[in-house]
XYZ file of C-alpha atoms in Angstrom:
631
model
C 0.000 0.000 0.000
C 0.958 3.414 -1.019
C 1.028 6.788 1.110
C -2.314 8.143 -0.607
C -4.061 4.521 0.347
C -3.173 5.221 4.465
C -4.176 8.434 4.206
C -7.867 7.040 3.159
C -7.906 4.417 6.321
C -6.793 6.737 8.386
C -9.722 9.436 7.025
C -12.094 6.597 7.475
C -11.053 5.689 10.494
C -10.989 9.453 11.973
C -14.640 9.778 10.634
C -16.174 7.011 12.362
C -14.673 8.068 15.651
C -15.791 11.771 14.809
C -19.476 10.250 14.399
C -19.295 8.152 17.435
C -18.578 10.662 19.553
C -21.013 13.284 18.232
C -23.757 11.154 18.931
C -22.599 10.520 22.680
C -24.735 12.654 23.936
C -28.119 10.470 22.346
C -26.788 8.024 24.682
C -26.260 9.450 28.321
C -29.987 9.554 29.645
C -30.797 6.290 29.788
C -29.997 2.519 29.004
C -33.397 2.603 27.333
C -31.108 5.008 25.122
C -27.325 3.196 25.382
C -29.375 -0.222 24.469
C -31.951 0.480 21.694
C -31.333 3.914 20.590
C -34.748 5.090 22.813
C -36.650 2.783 20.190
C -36.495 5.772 18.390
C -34.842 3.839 14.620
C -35.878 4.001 11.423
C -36.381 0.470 9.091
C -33.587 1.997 6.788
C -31.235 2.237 9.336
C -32.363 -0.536 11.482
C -32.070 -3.190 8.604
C -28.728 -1.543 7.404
C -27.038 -1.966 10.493
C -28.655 -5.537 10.918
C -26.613 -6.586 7.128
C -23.694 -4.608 8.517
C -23.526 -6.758 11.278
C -23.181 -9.999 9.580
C -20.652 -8.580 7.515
C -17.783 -9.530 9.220
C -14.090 -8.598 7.883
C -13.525 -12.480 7.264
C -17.055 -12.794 5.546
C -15.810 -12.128 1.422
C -12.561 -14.627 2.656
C -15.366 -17.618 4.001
C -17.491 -17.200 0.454
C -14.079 -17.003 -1.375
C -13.170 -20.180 0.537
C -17.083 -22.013 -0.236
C -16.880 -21.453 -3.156
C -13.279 -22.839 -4.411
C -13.914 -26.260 -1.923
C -17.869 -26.474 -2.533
C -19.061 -24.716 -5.392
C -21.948 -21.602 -5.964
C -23.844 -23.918 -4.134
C -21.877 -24.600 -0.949
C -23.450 -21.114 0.066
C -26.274 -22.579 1.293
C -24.234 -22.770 4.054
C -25.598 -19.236 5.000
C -28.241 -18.987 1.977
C -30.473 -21.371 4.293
C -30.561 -18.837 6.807
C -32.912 -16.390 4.581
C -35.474 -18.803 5.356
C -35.612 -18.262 9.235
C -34.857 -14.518 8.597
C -38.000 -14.435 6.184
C -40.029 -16.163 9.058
C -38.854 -13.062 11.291
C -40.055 -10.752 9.022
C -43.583 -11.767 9.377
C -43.716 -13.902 12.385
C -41.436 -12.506 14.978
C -40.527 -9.004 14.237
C -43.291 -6.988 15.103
C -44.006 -9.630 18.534
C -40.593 -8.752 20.099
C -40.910 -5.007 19.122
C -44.550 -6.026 21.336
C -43.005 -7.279 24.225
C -40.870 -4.086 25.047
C -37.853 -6.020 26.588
C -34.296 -4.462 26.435
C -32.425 -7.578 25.214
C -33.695 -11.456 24.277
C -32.557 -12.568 27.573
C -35.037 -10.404 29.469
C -37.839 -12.324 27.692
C -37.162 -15.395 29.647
C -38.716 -13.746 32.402
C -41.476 -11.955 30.975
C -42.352 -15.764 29.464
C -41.710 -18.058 32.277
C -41.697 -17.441 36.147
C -39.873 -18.447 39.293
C -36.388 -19.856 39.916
C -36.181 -21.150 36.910
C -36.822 -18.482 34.540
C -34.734 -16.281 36.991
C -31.716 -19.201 36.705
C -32.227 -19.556 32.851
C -31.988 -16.085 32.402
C -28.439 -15.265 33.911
C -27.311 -18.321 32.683
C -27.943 -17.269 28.984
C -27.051 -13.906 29.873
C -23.777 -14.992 31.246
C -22.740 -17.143 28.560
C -24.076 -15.015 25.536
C -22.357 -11.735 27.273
C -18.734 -13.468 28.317
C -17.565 -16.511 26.379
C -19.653 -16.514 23.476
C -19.464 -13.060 22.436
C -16.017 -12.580 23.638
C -14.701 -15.307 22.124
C -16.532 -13.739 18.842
C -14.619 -10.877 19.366
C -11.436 -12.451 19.603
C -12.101 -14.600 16.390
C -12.735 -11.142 14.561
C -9.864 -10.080 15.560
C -7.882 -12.848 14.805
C -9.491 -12.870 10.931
C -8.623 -9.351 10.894
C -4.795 -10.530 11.288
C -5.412 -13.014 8.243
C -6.018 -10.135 5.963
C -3.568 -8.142 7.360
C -1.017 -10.656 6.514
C -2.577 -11.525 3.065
C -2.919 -7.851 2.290
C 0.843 -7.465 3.467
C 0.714 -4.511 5.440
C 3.573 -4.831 8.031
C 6.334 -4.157 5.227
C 9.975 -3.216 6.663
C 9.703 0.540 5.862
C 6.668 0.182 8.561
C 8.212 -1.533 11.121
C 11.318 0.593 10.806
C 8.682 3.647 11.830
C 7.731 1.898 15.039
C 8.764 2.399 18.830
C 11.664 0.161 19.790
C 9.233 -1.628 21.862
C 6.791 -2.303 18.996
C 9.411 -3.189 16.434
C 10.747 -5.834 18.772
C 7.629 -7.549 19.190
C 7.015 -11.267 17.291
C 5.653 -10.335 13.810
C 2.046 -11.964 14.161
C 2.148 -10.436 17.754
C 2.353 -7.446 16.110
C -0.373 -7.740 13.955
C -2.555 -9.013 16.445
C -1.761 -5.358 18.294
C -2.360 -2.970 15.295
C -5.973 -4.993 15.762
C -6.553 -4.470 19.219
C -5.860 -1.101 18.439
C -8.708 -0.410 15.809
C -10.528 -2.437 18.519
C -9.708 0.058 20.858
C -11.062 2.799 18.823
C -14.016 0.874 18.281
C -14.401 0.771 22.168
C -14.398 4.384 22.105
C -17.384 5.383 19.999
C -19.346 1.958 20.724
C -19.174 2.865 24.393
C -20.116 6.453 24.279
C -22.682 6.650 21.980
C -24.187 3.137 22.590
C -26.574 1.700 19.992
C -26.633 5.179 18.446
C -23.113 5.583 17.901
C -22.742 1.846 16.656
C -25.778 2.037 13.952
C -24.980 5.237 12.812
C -21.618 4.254 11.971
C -22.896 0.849 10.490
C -24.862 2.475 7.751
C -21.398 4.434 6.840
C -19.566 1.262 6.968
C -21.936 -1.123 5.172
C -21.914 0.843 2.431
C -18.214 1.169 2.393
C -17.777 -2.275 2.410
C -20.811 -3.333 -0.476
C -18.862 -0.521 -2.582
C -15.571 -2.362 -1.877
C -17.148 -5.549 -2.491
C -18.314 -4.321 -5.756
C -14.808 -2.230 -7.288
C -13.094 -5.728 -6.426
C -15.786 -7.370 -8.688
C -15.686 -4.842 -11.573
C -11.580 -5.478 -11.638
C -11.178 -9.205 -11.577
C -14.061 -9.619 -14.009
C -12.237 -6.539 -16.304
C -9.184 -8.494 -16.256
C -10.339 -11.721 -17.725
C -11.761 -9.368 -20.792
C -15.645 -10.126 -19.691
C -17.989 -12.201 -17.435
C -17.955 -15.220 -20.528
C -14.488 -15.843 -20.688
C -14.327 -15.677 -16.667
C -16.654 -18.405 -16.569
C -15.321 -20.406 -19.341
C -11.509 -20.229 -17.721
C -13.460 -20.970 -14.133
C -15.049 -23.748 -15.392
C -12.068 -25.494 -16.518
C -10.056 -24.943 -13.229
C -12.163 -27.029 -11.429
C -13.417 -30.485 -11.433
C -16.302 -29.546 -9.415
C -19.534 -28.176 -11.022
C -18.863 -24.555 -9.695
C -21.543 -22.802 -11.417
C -24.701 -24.765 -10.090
C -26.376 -22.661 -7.977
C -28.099 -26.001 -6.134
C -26.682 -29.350 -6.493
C -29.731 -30.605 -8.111
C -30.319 -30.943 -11.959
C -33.004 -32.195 -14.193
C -32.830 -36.262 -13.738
C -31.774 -38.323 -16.977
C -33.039 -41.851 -17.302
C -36.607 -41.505 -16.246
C -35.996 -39.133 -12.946
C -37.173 -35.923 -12.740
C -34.322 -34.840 -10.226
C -31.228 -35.930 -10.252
C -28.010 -35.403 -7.436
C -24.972 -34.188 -9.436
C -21.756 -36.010 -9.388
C -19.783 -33.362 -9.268
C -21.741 -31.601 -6.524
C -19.349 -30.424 -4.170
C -21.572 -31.096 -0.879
C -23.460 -34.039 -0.144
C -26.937 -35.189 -0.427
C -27.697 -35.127 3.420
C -25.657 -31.642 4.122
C -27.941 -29.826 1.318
C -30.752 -31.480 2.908
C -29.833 -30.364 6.552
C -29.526 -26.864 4.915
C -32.960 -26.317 3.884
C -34.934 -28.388 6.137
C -33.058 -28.641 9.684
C -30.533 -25.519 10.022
C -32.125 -22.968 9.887
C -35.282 -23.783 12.804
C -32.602 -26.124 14.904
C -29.986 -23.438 15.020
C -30.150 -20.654 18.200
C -31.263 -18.210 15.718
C -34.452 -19.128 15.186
C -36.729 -16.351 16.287
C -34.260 -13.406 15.404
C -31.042 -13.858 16.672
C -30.087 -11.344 19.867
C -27.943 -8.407 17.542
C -31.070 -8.711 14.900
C -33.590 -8.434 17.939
C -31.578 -5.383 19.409
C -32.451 -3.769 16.119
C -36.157 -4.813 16.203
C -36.448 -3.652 20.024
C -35.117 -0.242 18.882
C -37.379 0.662 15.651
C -39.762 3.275 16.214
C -42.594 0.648 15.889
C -43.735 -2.754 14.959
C -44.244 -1.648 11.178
C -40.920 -0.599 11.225
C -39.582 -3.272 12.556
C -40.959 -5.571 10.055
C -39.909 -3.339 6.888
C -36.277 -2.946 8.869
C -36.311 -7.222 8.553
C -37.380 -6.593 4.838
C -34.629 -4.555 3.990
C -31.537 -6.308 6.061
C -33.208 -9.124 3.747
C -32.190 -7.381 0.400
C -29.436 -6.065 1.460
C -27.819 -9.135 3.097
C -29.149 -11.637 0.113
C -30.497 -10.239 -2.673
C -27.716 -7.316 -3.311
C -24.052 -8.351 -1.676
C -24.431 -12.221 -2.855
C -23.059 -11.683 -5.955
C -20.141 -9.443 -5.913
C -18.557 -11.951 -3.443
C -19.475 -15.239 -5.627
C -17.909 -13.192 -8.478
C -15.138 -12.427 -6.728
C -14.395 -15.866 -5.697
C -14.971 -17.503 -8.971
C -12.230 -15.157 -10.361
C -9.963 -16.090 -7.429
C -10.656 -20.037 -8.761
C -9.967 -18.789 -11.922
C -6.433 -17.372 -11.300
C -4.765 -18.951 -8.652
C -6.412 -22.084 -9.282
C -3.392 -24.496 -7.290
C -3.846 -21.755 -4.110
C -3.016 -23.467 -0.945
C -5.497 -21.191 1.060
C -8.563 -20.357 -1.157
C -9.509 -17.865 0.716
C -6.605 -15.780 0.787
C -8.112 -14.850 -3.223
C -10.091 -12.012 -2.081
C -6.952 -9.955 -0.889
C -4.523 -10.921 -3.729
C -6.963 -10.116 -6.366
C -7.344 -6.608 -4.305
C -3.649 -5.963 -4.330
C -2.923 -7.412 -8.101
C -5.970 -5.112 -9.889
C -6.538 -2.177 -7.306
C -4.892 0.489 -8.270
C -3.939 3.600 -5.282
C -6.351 5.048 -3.430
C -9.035 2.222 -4.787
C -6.726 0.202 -2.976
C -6.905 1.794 0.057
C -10.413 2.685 -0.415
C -10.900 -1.354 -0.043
C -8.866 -1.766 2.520
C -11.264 0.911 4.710
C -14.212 -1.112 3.404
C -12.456 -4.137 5.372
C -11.849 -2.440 8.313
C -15.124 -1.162 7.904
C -16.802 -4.570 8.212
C -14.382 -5.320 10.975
C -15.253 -2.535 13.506
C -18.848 -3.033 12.049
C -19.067 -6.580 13.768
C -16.734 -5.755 16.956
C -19.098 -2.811 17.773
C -22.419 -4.653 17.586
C -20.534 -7.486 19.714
C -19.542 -4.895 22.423
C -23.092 -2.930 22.942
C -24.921 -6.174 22.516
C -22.742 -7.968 24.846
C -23.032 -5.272 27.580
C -26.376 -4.929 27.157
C -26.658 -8.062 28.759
C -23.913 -7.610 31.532
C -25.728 -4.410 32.410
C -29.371 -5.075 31.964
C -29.606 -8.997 32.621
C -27.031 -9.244 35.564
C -26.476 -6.103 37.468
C -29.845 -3.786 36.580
C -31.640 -7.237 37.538
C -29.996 -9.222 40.372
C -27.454 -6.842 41.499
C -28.786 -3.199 41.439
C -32.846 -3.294 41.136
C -33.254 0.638 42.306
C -30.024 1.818 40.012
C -30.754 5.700 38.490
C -30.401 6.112 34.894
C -27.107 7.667 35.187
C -25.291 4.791 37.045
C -26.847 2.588 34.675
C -25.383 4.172 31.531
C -22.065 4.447 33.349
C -22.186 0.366 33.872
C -22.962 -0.099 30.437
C -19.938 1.800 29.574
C -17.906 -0.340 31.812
C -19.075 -3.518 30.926
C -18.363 -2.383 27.074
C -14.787 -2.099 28.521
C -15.087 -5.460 30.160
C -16.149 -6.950 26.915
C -13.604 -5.436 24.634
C -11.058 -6.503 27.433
C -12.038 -10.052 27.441
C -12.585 -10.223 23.514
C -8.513 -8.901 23.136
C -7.661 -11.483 25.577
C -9.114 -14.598 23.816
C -7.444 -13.172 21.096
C -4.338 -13.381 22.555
C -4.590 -16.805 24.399
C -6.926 -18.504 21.597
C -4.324 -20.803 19.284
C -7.227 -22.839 17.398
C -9.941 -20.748 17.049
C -12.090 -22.643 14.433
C -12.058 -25.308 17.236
C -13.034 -23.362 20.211
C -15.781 -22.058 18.007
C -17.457 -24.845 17.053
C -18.177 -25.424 20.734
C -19.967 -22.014 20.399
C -21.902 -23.693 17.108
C -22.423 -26.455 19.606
C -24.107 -24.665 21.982
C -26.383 -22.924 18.921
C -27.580 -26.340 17.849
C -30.908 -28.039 18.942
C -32.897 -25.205 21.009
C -34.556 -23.397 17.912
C -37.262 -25.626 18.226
C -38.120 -24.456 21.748
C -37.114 -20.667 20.664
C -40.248 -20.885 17.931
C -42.635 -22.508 20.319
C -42.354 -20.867 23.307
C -43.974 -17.700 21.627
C -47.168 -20.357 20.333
C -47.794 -22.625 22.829
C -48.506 -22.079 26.418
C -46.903 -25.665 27.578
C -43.577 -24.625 27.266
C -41.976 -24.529 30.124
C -38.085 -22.901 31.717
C -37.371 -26.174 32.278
C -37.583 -27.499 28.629
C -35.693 -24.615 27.124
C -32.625 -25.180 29.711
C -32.862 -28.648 28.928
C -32.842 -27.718 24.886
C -29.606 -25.542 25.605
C -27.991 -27.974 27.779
C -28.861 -30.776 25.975
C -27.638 -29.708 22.959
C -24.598 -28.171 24.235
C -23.442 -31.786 25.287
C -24.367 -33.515 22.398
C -22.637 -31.098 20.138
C -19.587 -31.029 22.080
C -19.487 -35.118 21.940
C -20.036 -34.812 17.915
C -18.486 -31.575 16.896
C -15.661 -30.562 19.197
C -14.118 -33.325 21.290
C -13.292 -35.536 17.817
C -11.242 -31.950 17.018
C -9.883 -31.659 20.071
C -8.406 -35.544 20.476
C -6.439 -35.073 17.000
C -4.310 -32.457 18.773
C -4.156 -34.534 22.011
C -0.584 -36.460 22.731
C -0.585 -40.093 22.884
C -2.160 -42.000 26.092
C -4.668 -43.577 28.008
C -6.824 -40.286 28.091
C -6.506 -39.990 24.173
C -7.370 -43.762 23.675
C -10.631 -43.739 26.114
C -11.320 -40.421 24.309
C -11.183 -41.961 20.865
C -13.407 -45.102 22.116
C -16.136 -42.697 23.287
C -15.944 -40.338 20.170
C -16.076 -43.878 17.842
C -19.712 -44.678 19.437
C -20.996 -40.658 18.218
C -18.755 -40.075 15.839
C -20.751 -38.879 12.714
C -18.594 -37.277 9.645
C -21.458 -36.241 8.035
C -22.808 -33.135 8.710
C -26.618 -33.660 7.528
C -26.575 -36.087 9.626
C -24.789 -34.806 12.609
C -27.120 -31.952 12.364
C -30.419 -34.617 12.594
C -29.004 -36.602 15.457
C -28.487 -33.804 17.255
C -31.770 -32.086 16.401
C -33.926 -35.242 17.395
C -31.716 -36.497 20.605
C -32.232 -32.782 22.019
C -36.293 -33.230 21.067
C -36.396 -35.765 23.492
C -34.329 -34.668 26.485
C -36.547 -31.039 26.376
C -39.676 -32.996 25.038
C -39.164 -35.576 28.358
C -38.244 -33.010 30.882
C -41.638 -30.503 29.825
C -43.683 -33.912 30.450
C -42.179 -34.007 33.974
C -42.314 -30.863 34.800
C -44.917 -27.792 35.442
C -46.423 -25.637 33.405
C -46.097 -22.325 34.292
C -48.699 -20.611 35.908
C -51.837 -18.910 34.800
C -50.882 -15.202 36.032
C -47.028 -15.831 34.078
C -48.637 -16.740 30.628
C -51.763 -14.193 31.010
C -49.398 -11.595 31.536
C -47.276 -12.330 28.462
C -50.130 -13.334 26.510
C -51.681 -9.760 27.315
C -48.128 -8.121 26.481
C -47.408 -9.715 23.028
C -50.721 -11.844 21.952
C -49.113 -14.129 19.608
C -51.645 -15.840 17.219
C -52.282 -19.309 16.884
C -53.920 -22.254 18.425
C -51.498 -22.809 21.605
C -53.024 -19.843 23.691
C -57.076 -20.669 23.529
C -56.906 -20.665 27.136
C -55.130 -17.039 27.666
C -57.356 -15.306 25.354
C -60.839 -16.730 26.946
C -59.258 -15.614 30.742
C -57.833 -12.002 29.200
C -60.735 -11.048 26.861
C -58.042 -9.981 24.154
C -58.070 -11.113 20.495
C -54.401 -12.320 19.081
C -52.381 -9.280 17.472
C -51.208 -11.638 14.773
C -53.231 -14.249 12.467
C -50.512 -16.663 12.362
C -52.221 -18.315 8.994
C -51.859 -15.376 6.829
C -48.818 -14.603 8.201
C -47.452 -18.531 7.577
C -48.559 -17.674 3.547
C -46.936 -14.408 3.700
C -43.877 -16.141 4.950
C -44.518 -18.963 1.522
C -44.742 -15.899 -0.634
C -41.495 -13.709 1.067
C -39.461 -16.945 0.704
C -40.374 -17.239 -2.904
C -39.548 -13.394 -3.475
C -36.822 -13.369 -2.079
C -34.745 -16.337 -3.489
C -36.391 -15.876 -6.935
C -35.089 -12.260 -7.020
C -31.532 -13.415 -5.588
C -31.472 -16.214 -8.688
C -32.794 -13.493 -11.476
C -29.418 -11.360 -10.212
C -27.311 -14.438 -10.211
C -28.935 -16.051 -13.535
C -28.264 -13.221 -15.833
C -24.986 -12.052 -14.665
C -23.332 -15.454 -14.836
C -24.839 -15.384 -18.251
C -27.478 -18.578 -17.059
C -30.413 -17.098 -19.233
C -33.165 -19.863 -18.605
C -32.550 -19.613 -14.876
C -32.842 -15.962 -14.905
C -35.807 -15.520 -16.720
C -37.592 -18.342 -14.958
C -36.460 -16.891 -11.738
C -37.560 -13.496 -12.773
C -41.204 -15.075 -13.214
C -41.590 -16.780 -10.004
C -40.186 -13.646 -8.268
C -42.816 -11.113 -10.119
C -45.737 -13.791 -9.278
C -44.812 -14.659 -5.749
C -44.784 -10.688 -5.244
C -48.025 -10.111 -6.404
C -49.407 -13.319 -4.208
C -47.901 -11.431 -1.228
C -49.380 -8.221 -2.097
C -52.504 -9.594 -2.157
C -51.883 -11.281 0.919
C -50.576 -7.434 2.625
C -53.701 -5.758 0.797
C -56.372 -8.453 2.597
C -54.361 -8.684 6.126
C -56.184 -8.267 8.861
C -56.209 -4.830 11.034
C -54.495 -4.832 14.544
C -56.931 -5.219 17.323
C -56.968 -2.901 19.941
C -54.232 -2.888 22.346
C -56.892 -1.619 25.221
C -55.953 -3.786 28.433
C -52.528 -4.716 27.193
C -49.155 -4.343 30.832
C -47.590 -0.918 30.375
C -44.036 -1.280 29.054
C -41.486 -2.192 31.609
C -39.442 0.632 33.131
C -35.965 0.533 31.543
C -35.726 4.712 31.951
C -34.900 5.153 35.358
């Protein structure tokens, strides 16, 4: 990198802070304020900040990396997910921006009573707040030294500028403290300004890093003389059928669908994809950064149109500048050792200045982007979950902004640390996937059907907590492990529930968690009558699980859960139909783009019928006042 291409990271970097701090002062009154932004957001900015979010700086690096080992179609990895997030639109926005909680942890006790919901509750606040979320922190940090090593940025002439102290530091030490020092600044605005300071700047960021996203595209495709002789040259690097954008084809011999040979995922994981992932995972009914951003829209309209548009944004519009990216990377360094390390060297090899370092902000962009939702969202439950709740009931406003700020401290702290001490971080974190994998079930339930119970949802977490660490992690871990009896007794357990596939991992661990939170809600009580009136009266989901609630409270459902299960049909259909009419016509697959322009242009005018004959919202007359979170 050039002088001029510093300059614009530093310029980026300045403005961001400059933003941060202006809006500081939104922030001080309140952690109504600090927290959700005195549910005071717009959808636009909402939903932007929800797409910056997931656009972490190792995000382009993992598609680069799906692609090359998988194909187009290994993305339905993530693509899967649109399908839950689609569901939120319609089903699950508009009854969390109802319930008027700070964060999804305080929901647990809104929903169930007693010991347990108060013991479920810090427990998920805990873990979400410390090891989860700072070990996310540290793994963003830790991707951000991959493309600081990829992009080359630690060249002599820069160390040879650094204090003696600095300069004689390991090189990938080094790195890791130029991180934690854009970390740092992160801290600075993220825990002033709180949620106002973090979505403000993730609106600048996100579209920093779609426009970086998008100049990388235009310049690998421009070097290859076209998008047709891109794909022909991609095409031949590769045995697998890269292209596809599902591993299904029209059958031959008599079948109408047929599994592709050269598919680069298997049956069962495709399966798992788009029929168990994306209800099994912890995600479910929102996800807790996507939820902070529903809590804080203006109102439940916005928060459904602020779901709609993280939708586009996230699937429809930044899809393909990645994929294109990555096929291009396949395309040129087709014998690369690490695939995704294609995203940076096409960046350095086409950019030209001040592009270049235009990029580079966009990456840092998406970096700090991620870190700061991590930190507000992860001492929002420090502050509100643990110390507003069980240590200091009667805290003022002030001294509960001022903890906030702390705990964002804390957090950052503890994220730099794991950072630090973390060697294997793709192992630690698939005991954070294990954790994620089995409760969504409960997660969509609890909100339809009275029976649910604190007691099934801890044993849901738990449950699958231990069954994905016996499946996912502890085969890992054992590889590493020296030679012994520990290793040996290790390897006989893991041979009983050791399953390589992931399909089928996934289903195992799905229906084995069914039963352990299935069993325990059997044995266990309901909760009781004044608990589920009370959040009945608060949110009224629709459906037939609550018959009971609404004959006691007198008060019609808020939501008719039918419509709203077509609208969800018709959304789906819009949304992946639109996302194939993109993807069909630029990688020059006519058929699939015109057929996928047809389904998307009927399936929207099924679901504007379906919006033009929805029902109006009762009255709220009767409905719990909003819980104090102003004092």
């Amino acid at each position: 990198m050039q002088t001029i291409d510093w300059i614009v990271v530093v310029a980026y970097l300045g403005l961001s802070m400059a933003l941060g701090i202006y809006l500081s002062r939104r922030a001080a009154k309140s952690m109504l304020d600090f927290f959700v932004s005195g549910r005071s957001l717009s959808w636009w900015l909402a939903g932007t900040s929800m797409a910056a979010t997931t656009f972490s700086i190792d995000t382009p690096l993992y598609v680069a990396g799906v692609v090359a080992s998988r194909g187009i179609a290994g993305n339905w990895e993530w693509w899967s997910f649109g399908i839950a997030h689609v569901v939120m639109i319609y089903i699950f926005a508009k009854m969390w921006r109802r319930s008027e909680v700070l964060t999804d942890a305080e929901i647990i006790e809104l929903r169930y009573g007693g010991r347990a919901a108060k013991i479920l509750r810090a427990t998920k606040a805990f873990l979400f707040a410390v090891p989860i979320n700072c070990i996310g922190i540290g793994y963003a940090m830790l991707a951000m030294v991959k493309v600081v090593d990829a992009l080359q940025l630690i060249s002599p002439s820069f160390l040879a500028g650094l204090p003696l102290g600095l300069a004689n530091l390991p090189e990938s030490g080094l790195k890791l403290c130029i991180v934690i020092g854009v970390g740092l600044l992160v801290l600075v605005y993220a825990g002033f300004s709180g949620l106002w300071g973090v979505v403000a700047t993730d609106f600048l960021q996100f579209m920093l890093a779609l426009v970086g996203a998008i100049l990388v595209a235009i310049f690998a495709v421009a070097h290859f003389g076209g998008m047709a002789n891109l794909l022909e040259q991609v095409q031949q690097a590769t045995d697998l059928d890269v292209l596809s954008f599902t591993p299904l084809s029209i059958g031959q011999n008599g079948t109408l669908i047929q599994w592709q040979e050269a598919a680069g995922i298997s049956a069962s994981t495709f399966l798992a994809y788009i029929f168990l992932q994306w209800w099994s995972f912890r995600r479910s009914d929102g996800g807790g950064e996507f939820i902070q951003r529903l809590l804080a829209a203006k109102d439940e309209a916005e928060a459904e149109k602020a779901a709609w548009w993280f939708n586009i944004l996230h699937y429809v519009i930044r899809t393909w500048p990645w994929i294109v990216v990555s096929l291009a990377a396949i395309a040129l360094y087709p014998n690369m050792e690490d695939p995704e390390q294609g995203y940076p060297r096409l960046m350095l090899e086409f950019l030209p200045p001040v592009l270049l370092g235009l990029v580079v902000a966009s990456l840092v962009a998406a970096f700090m982007s991620t870190v700061s939702t991590l930190i507000n969202w992860g001492a929002s439950y420090l502050t509100n979950d643990l110390y507003y709740r069980f240590m200091r009931p009667d805290a003022s406003g002030a001294e509960l902004v001022l903890a906030g700020r702390i705990a964002s401290v804390v957090i950052t702290a503890l994220g730099a640390t794991a950072a630090f001490y973390i060697k294997d971080v793709a192992t630690i974190f698939r005991l954070i996937i294990a954790i994620g994998t089995g409760p969504g079930l409960v997660l969509i339930l609890r909100w339809f059907w009275w029976r649910i119970n604190a007691a099934a949802e801890l044993a849901a977490m738990l449950g699958g907590f231990v069954i994905g660490l016996l499946t996912s992690v502890l085969p890992q871990l054992t590889q590493d492990m020296p030679s012994g009896g520990l290793k040996s007794l290790l390897e006989s357990m893991i041979a009983i529930v050791d399953i390589s596939d992931f399909g089928m991992r996934l289903l195992v661990t799905t229906s084995i968690t069914a039963i352990i939170w299935i069993v325990t809600m059997l044995l266990t009580a309901p909760e009781t009558n004044q608990t589920l009136d009370a959040f009945y009266m608060r949110v009224r989901p629709g459906g037939p699980g609550w018959q009971k609630q609404r004959q006691r409270t007198g008060l019609e459902p808020a939501q008719n859960l039918g419509k709203d299960l077509l609208r969800v049909v018709a959304a789906t259909l819009v949304l992946f139909s639109s996302m194939f009419t993109i993807g069909g016509f630029l990688l020059h697959q006519q058929v699939t783009g015109w057929l996928m322009l047809a389904i998307a242009v009927l399936s929207f005018l099924w679901l504007r019928r379906l919006n033009l004959t929805g029902n109006l919202l009762p009255s709220r007359a009767g409905e719990p006042e909003e819980p104090d979170h102003d004092q």
